[in-house]
CSV table of C-alpha atoms and ligand atoms in Angstrom, one decimal:
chain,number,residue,atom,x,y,z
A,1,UNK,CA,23.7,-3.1,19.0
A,2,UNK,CA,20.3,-2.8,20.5
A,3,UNK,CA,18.6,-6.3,22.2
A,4,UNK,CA,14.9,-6.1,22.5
A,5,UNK,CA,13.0,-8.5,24.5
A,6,UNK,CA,9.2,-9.3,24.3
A,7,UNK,CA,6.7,-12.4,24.9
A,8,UNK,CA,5.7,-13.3,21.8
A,9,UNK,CA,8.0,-12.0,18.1
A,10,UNK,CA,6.3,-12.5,14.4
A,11,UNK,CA,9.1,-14.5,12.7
A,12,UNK,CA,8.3,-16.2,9.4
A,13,UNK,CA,8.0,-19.6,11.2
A,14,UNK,CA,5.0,-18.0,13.3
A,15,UNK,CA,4.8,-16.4,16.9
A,16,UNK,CA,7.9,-17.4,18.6
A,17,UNK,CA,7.7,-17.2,22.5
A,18,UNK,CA,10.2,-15.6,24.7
A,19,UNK,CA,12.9,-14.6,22.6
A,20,UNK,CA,14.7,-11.8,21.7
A,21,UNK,CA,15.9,-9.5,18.7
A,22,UNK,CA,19.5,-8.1,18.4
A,23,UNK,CA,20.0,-5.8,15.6
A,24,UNK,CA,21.6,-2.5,14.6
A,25,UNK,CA,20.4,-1.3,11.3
A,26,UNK,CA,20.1,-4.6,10.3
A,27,UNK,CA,18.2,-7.7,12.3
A,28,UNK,CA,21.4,-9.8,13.5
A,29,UNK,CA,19.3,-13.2,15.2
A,30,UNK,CA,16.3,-13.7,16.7
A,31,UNK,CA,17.1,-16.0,20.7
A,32,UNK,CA,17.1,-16.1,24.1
A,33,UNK,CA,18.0,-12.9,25.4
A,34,UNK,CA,20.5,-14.8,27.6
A,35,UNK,CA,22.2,-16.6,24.4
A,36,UNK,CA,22.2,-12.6,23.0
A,37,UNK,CA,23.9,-11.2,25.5
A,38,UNK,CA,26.7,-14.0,25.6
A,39,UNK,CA,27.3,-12.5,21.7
A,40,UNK,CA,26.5,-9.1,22.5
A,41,UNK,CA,27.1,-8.1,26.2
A,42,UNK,CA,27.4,-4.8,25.3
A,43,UNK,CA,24.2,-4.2,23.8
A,44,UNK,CA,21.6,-2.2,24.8
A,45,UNK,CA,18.7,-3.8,26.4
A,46,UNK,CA,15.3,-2.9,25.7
A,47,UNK,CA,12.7,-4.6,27.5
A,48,UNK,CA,8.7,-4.2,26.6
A,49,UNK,CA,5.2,-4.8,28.5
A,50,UNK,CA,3.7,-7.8,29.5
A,51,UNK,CA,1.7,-9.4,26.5
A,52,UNK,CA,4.0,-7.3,23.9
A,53,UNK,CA,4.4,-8.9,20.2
A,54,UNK,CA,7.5,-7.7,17.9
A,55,UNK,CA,6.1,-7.2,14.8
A,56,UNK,CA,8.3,-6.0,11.1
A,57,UNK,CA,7.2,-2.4,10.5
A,58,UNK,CA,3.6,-2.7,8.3
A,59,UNK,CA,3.9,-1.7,4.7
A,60,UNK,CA,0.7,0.2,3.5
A,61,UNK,CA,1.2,0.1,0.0
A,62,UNK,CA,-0.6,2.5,-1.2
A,63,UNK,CA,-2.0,6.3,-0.5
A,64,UNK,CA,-2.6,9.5,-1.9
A,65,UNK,CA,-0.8,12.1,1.1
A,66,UNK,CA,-2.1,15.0,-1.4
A,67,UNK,CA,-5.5,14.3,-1.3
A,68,UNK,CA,-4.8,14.4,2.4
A,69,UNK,CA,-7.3,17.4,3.3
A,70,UNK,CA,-10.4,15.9,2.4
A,71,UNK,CA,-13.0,15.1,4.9
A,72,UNK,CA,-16.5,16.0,3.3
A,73,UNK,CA,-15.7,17.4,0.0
A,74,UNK,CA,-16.0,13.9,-2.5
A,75,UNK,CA,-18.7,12.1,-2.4
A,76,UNK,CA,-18.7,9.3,-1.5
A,77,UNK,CA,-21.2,5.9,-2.2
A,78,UNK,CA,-20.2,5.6,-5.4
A,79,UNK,CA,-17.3,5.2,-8.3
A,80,UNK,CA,-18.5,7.8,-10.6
A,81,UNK,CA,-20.0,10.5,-8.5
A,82,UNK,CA,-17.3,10.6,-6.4
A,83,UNK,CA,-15.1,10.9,-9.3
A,84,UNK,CA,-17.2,13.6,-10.4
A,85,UNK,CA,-16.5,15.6,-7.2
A,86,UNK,CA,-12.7,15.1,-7.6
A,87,UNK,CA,-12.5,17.0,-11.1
A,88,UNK,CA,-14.6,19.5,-9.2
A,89,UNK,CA,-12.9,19.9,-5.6
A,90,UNK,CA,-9.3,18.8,-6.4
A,91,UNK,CA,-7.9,22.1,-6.9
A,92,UNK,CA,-9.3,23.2,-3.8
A,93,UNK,CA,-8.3,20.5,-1.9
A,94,UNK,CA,-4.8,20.4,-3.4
A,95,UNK,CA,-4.6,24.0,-2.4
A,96,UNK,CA,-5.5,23.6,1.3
A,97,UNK,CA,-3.1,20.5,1.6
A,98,UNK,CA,-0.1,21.7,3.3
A,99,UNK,CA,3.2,19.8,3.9
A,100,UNK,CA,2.4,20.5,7.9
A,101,UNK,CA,-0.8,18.4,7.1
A,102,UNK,CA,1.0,15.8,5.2
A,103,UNK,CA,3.4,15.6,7.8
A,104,UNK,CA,0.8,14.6,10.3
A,105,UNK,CA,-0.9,12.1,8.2
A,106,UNK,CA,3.0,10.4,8.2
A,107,UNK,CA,2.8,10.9,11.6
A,108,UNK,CA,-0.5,8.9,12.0
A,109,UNK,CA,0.6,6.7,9.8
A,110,UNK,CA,3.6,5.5,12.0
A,111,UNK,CA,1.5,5.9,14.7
A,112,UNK,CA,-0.4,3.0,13.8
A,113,UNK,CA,2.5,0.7,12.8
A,114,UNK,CA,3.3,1.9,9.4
A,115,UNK,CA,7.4,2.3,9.0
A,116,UNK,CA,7.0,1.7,4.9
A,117,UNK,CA,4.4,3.3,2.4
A,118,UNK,CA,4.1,3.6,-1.1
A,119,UNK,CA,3.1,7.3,-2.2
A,120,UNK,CA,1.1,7.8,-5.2
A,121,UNK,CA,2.0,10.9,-6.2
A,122,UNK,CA,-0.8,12.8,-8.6
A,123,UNK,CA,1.9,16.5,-8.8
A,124,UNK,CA,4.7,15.5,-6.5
A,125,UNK,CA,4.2,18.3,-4.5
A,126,UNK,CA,4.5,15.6,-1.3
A,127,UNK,CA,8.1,14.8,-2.5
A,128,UNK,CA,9.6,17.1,0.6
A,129,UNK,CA,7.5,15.3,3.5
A,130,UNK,CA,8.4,11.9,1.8
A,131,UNK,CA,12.4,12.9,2.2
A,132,UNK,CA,11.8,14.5,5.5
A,133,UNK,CA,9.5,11.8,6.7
A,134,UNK,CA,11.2,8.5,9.0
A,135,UNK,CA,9.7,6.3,7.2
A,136,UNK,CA,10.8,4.3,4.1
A,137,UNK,CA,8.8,5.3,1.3
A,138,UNK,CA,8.1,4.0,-2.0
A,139,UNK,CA,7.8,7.7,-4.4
A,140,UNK,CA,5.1,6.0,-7.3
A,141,UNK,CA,5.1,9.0,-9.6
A,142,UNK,CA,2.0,8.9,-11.3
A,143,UNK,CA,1.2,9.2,-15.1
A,144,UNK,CA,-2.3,9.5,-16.4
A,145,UNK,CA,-3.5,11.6,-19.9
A,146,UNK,CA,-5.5,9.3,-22.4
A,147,UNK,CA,-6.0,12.5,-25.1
A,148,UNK,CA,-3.0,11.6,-27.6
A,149,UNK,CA,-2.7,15.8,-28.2
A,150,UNK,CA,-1.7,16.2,-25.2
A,151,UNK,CA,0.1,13.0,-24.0
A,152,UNK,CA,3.3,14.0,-24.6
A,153,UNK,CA,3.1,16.9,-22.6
A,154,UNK,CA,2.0,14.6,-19.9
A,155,UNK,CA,4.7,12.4,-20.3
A,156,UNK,CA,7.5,14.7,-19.9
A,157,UNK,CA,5.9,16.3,-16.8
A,158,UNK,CA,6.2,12.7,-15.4
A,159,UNK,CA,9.9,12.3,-16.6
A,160,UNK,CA,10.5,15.7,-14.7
A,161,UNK,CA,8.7,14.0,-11.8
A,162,UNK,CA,10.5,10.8,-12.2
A,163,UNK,CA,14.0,12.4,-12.1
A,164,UNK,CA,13.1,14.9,-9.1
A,165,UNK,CA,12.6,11.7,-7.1
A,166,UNK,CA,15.3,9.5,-8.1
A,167,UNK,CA,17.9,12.2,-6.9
A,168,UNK,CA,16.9,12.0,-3.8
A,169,UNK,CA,19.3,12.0,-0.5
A,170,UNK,CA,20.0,8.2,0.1
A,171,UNK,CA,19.1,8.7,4.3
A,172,UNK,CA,15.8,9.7,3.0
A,173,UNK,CA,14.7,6.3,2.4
A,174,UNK,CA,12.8,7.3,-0.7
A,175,UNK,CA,12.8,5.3,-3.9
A,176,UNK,CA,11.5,6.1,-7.7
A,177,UNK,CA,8.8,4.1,-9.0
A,178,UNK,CA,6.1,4.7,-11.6
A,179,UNK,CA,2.5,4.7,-11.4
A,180,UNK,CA,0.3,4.3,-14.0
A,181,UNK,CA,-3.3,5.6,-13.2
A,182,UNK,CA,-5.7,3.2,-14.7
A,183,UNK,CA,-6.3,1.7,-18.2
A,184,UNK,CA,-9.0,4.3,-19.2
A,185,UNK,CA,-7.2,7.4,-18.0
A,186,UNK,CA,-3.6,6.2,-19.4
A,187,UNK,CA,-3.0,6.5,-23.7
A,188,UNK,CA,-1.2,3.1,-24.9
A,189,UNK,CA,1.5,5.0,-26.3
A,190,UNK,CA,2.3,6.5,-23.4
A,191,UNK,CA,2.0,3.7,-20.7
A,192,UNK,CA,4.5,1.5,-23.1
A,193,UNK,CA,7.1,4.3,-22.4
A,194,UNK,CA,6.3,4.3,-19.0
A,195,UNK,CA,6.3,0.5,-18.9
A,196,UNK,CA,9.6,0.5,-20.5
A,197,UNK,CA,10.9,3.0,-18.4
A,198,UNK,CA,10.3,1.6,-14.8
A,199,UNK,CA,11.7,-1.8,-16.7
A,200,UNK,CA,14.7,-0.1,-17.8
A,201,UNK,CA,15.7,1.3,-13.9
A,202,UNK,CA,14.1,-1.5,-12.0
A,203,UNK,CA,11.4,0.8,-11.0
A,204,UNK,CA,8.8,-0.7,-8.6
A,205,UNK,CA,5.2,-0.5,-11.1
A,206,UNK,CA,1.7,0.0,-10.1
A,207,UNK,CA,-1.7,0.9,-11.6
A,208,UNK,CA,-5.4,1.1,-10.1
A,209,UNK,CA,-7.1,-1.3,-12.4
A,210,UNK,CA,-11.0,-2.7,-12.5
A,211,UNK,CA,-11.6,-0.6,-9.3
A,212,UNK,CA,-15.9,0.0,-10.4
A,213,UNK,CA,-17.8,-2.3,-12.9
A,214,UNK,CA,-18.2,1.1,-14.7
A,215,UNK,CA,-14.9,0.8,-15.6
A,216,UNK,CA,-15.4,-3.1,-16.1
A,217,UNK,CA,-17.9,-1.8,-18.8
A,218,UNK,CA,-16.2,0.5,-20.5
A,219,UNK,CA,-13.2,-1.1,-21.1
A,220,UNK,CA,-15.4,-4.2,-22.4
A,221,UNK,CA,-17.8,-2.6,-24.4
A,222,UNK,CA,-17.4,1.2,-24.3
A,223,UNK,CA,-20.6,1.6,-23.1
A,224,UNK,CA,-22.0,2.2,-18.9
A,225,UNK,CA,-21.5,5.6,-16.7
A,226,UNK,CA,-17.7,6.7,-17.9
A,227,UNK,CA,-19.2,6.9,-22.0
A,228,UNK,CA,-21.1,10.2,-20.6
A,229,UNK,CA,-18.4,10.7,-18.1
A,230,UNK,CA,-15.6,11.1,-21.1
A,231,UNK,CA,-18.2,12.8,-23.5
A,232,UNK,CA,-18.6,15.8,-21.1
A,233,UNK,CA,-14.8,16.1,-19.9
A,234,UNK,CA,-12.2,14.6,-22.3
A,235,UNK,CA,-15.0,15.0,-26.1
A,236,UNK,CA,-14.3,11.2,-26.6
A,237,UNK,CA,-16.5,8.3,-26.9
A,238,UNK,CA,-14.6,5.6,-27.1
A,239,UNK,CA,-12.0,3.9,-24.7
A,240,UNK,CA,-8.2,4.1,-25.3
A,241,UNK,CA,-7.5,0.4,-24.7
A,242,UNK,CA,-9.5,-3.0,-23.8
A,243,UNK,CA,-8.4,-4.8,-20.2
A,244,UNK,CA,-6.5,-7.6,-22.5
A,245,UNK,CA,-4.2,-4.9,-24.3
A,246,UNK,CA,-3.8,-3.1,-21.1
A,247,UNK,CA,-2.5,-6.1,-19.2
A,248,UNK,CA,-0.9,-7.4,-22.1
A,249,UNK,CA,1.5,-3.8,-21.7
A,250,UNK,CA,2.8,-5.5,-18.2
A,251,UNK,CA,3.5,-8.4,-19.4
A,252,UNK,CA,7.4,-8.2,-19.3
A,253,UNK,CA,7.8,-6.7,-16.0
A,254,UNK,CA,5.5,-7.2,-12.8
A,255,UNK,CA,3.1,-4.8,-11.5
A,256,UNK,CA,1.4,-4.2,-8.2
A,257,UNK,CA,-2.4,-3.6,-9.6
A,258,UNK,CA,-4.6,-1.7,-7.3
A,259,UNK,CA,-8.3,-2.6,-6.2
A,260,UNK,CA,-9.3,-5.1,-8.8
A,261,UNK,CA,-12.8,-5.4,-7.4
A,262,UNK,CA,-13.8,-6.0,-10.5
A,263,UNK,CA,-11.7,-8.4,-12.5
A,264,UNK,CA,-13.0,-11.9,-13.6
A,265,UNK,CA,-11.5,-15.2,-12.0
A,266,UNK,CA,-10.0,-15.3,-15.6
A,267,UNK,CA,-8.4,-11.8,-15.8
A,268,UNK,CA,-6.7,-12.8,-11.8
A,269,UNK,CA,-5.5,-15.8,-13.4
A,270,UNK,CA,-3.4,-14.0,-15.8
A,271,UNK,CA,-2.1,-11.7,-13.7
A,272,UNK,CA,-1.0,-13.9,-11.6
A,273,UNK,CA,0.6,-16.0,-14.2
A,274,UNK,CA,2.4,-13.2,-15.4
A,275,UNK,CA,4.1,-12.1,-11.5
A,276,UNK,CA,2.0,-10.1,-11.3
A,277,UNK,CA,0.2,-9.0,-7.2
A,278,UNK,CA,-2.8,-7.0,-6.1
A,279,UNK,CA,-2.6,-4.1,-3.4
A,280,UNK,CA,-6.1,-4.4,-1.6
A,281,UNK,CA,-8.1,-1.3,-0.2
A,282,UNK,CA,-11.2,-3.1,2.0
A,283,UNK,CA,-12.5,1.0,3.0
A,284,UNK,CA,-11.8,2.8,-0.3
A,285,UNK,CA,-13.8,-0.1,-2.0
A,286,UNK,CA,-16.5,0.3,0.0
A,287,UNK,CA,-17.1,4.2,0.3
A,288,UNK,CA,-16.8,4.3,-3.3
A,289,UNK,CA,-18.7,2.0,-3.6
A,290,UNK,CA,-16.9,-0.8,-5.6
A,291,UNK,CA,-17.8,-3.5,-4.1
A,292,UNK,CA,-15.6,-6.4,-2.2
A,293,UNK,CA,-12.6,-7.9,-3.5
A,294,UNK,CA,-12.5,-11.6,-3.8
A,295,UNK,CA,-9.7,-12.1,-1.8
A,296,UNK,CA,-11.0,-15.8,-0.9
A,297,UNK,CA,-10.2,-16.6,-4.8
A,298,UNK,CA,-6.7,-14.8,-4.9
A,299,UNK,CA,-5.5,-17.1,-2.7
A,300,UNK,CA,-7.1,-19.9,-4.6
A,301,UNK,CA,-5.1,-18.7,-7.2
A,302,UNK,CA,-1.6,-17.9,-4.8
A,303,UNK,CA,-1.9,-14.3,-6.2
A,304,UNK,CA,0.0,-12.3,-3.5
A,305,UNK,CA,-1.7,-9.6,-2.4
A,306,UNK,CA,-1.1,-6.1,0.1
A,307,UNK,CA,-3.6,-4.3,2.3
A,308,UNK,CA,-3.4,-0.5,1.5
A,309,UNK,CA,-5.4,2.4,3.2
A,310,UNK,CA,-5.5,4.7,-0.6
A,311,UNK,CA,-6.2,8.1,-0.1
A,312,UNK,CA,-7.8,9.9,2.5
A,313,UNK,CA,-9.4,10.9,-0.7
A,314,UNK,CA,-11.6,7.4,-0.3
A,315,UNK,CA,-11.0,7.2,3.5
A,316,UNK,CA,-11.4,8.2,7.0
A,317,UNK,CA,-7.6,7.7,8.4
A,318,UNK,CA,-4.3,6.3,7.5
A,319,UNK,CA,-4.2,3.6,10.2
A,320,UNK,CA,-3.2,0.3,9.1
A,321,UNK,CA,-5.1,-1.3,11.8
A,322,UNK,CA,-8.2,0.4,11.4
A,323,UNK,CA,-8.0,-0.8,7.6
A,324,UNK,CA,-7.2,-4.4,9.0
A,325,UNK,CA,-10.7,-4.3,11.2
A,326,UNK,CA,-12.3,-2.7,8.5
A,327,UNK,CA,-11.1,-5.8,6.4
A,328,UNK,CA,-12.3,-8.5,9.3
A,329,UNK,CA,-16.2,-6.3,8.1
A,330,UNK,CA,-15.7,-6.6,4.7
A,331,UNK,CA,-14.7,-10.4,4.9
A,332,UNK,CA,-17.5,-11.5,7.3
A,333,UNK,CA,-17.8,-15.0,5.3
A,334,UNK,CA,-13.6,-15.8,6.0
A,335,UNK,CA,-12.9,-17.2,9.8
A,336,UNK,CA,-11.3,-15.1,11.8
A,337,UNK,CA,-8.5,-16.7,12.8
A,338,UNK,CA,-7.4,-17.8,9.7
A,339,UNK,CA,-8.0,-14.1,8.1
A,340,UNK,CA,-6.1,-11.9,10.8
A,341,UNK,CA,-2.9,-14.2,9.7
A,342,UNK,CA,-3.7,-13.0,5.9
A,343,UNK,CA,-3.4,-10.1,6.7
A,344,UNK,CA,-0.5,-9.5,8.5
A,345,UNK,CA,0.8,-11.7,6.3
A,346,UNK,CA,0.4,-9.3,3.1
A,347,UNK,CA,1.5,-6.0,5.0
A,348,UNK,CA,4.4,-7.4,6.2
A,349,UNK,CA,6.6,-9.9,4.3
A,350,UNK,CA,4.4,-9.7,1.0
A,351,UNK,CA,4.0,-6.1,0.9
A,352,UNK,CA,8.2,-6.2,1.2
A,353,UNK,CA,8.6,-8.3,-1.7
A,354,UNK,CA,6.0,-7.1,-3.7
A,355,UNK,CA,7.9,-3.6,-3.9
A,356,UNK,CA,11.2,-5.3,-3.7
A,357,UNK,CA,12.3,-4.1,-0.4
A,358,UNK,CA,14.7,-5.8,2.4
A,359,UNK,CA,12.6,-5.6,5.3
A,360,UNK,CA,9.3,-7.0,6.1
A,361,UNK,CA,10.5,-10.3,8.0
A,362,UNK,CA,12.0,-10.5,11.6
A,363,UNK,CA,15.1,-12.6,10.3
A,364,UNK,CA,18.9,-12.1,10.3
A,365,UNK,CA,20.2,-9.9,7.4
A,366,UNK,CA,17.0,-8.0,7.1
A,367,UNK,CA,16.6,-4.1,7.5
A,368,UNK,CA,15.7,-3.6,11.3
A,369,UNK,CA,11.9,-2.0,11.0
A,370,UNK,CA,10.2,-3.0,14.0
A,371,UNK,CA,7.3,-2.2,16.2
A,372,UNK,CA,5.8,-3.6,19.2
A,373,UNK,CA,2.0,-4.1,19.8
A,374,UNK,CA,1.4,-4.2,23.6
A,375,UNK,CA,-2.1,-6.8,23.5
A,376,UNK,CA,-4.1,-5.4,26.9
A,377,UNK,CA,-4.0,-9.2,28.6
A,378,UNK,CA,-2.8,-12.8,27.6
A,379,UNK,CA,-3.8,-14.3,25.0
A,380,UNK,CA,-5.0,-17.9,25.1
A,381,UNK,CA,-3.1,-19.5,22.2
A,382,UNK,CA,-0.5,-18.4,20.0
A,383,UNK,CA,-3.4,-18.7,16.9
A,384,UNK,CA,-5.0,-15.7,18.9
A,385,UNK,CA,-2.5,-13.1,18.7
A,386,UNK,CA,-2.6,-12.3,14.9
A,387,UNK,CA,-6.2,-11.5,15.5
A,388,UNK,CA,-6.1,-9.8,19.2
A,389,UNK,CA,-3.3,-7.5,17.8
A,390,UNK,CA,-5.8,-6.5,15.1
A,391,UNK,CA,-8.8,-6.1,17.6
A,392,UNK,CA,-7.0,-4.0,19.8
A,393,UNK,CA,-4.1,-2.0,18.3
A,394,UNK,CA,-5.2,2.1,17.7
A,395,UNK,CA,-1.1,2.9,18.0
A,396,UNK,CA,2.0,0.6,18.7
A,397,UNK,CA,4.5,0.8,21.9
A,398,UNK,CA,7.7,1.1,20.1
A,399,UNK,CA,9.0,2.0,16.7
A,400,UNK,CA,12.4,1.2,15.1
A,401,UNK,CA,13.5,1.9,11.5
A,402,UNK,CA,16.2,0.7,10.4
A,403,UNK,CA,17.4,0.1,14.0
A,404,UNK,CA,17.1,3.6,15.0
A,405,UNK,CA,14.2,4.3,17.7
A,406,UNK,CA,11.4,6.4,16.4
A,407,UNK,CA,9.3,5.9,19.2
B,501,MCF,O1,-7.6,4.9,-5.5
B,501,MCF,C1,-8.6,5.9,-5.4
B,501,MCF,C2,-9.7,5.6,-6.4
B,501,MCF,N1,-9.3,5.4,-7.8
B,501,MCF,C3,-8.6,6.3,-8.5
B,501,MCF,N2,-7.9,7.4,-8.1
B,501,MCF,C4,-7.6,7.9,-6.9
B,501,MCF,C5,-8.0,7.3,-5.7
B,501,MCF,N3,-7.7,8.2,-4.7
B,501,MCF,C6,-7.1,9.2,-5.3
B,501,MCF,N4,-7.1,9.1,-6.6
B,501,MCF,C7,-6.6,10.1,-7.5
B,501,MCF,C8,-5.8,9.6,-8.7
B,501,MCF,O2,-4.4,9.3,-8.3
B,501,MCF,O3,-7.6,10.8,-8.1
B,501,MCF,C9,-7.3,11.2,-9.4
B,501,MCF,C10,-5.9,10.6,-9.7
B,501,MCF,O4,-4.9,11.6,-9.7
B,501,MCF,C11,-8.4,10.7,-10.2
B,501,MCF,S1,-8.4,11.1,-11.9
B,501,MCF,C12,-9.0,12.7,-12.0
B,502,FE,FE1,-5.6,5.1,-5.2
């Protein structure tokens, strides 16, 4: 049993000050460390810095670790360009992505906070880091192939993929899930199966979906910048699906749809009617050039939502709280104080439930994922420290999964 000790701990009642966590692998009570230690007096005591807050391990919810080598090779500014330069440079940068660079980009990852992340895996050739890795990691094996000829094909290369995954060690922390890459890259026939299929073994589900108004466009009216795009690569001219028929496919099982810059207040609306969440990139949307993503009118519409870092294939790190700053940017019309909240909010106990995991919240009978944030001086109110942790956290003090200490 290990007791640790800080000024301030995130609980799901708010900041709780001077109070204590005992747990082993799971979170036993949050109290004074003096009322712990009369239930545990043999625990070990861990004490932190002045101005420390206990925070659950953050959940980024979604990233591409194989696309982990780019720094200058896609171009970035815009959807289609940049996907341009990923049919051109992805073979090359798949190539010069090592599991020692993967590794590191873990590493960052928990660095910054992160003891949960959900890997969308194009080839699952990052299926070794993710069991060797401490973290807990969602394994989204992803499916994409809109040419019917060849679809099948596809579809048992993601079966393969799906299998490798689900037999992995249970102290690896990794589970199976299915990713669907968008509604113009995905046939019908196929993402039904896939649908099914995730249904069938309880599968966490996820999808990019209206990342770029060129996509908007195209599934609308066949029309705008992917008509040329699918004319030179894939010799079609017409889209696989319309964005009612492709949501209509998720309709008996609830997805976590990525981006959806793009969607109408209309198209949230029935996502959100349907169980449906959103997992929110604020950099990838911008240096794609996608625009921002209402998150004002998710709430309106008690959508849950994550914050994810994607790729460093649309980024320029892995940190969580570099993508929460990024986020304060991106939002400049929200007030600070009440955003900073949001936001932990999503990467911590909405992120967990969205992908169905028991940790997330500092409360008894939840997995013991913990990190510490040591805020440089005191903060004025208790409403501050949401938004000071943001402001001033490049890496965290301490780091527990599942009770064990990582760092
Ligand atoms: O989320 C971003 C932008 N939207 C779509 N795809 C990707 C992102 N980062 C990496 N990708 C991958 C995707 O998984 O790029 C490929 C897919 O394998 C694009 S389709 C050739
Ligand atoms: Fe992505």
């Amino acid at each position: 049993m290990k007791i640790l000790v800080a000024d301030y701990i995130y609980t799901p009642e708010g900041f709780v000050e001077y109070q204590a966590v005992a747990f082993d692998e799971t979170i036993k009570t949050v109290d004074s460390l003096e009322n712990l230690l009369q239930t545990y007096p043999e625990a070990e005591v861990v004490r932190t810095a002045p101005h420390s807050v206990i925070y659950p391990g953050f959940i980024n919810t979604h990233v591409h670790l194989e696309f982990s080598a780019n720094r200058t090779s896609l171009e970035y500014g815009s959807f289609m360009p940049w996907l341009d330069s990923v049919i051109a440079n992805r073979d090359e940068l798949m190539q010069s992505c090592d599991n020692t660079m993967m590794q590191q980009e873990c590493d960052n990852m928990l660095r910054s906070g992160i003891t949960t992340f959900g890997a969308i895996s194009s080839f699952g050739t990052e299926l070794e880091v993710c069991e060797q890795t401490p973290q807990r990691v969602v394994f989204f094996n992803e499916l994409i192939g809109s040419n019917a000829q060849y679809a099948d094909m596809l579809y048992g290369d993601f079966l393969e993929r799906v299998k490798a995954s689900q037999s992995c060690p249970k102290k690896s922390k990794v589970t199976a899930a299915v990713a669907i890459h968008s509604p113009y890259s995905v046939h019908p026939v196929i993402l039904q199966k896939a649908v099914a299929l995730a249904k069938q073994h309880s599968m966490p589900l996820s999808s990019h979906f209206l990342e770029s108004q060129a996509e908007h466009e195209w599934l609308e009216k066949g029309e705008g910048e992917f008509k040329a795009f699918f004319e030179k690569y894939f010799n079609a001219s017409t889209p696989v699906t319309n964005i009612e028929e492709f949501m209509h496919a998720f309709d008996t099982y609830p997805a976590h749809f990525t981006h959806a810059v793009q969607a109408t207040r209309e198209e949230l609306a029935y996502l959100q009617s349907k169980g449906h969440s959103i997992a929110h990139c604020p950099r990838s949307n911008r240096y794609l050039g996608c625009g921002r993503l209402a998150i004002e009118t998710l709430k309106e519409l008690d959508l849950p939502y994550s914050v994810a870092t994607d790729g460093l294939s649309s980024n320029d790190s892995l940190s969580i709280f570099d993508e929460f700053r990024a986020a304060l940017m991106l939002h400049h019309q929200a007030p600070l104080n009440t955003l900073a909240p949001q936001l932990i909010k999503a990467s911590t106990q909405d992120a967990a439930e969205i992908l169905g995991l028991n940790c997330g919240r500092i409360e008894a009978g939840r997995l013991a994922d913990l990190v510490v944030v040591t805020l440089p001086d005191l903060p004025q109110s208790k409403e501050e420290i949401a938004l000071w942790s943001i402001i001033h956290t490049k890496e965290v003090a301490h780091i527990y999964i599942e009770g064990e200490q990582i760092a």
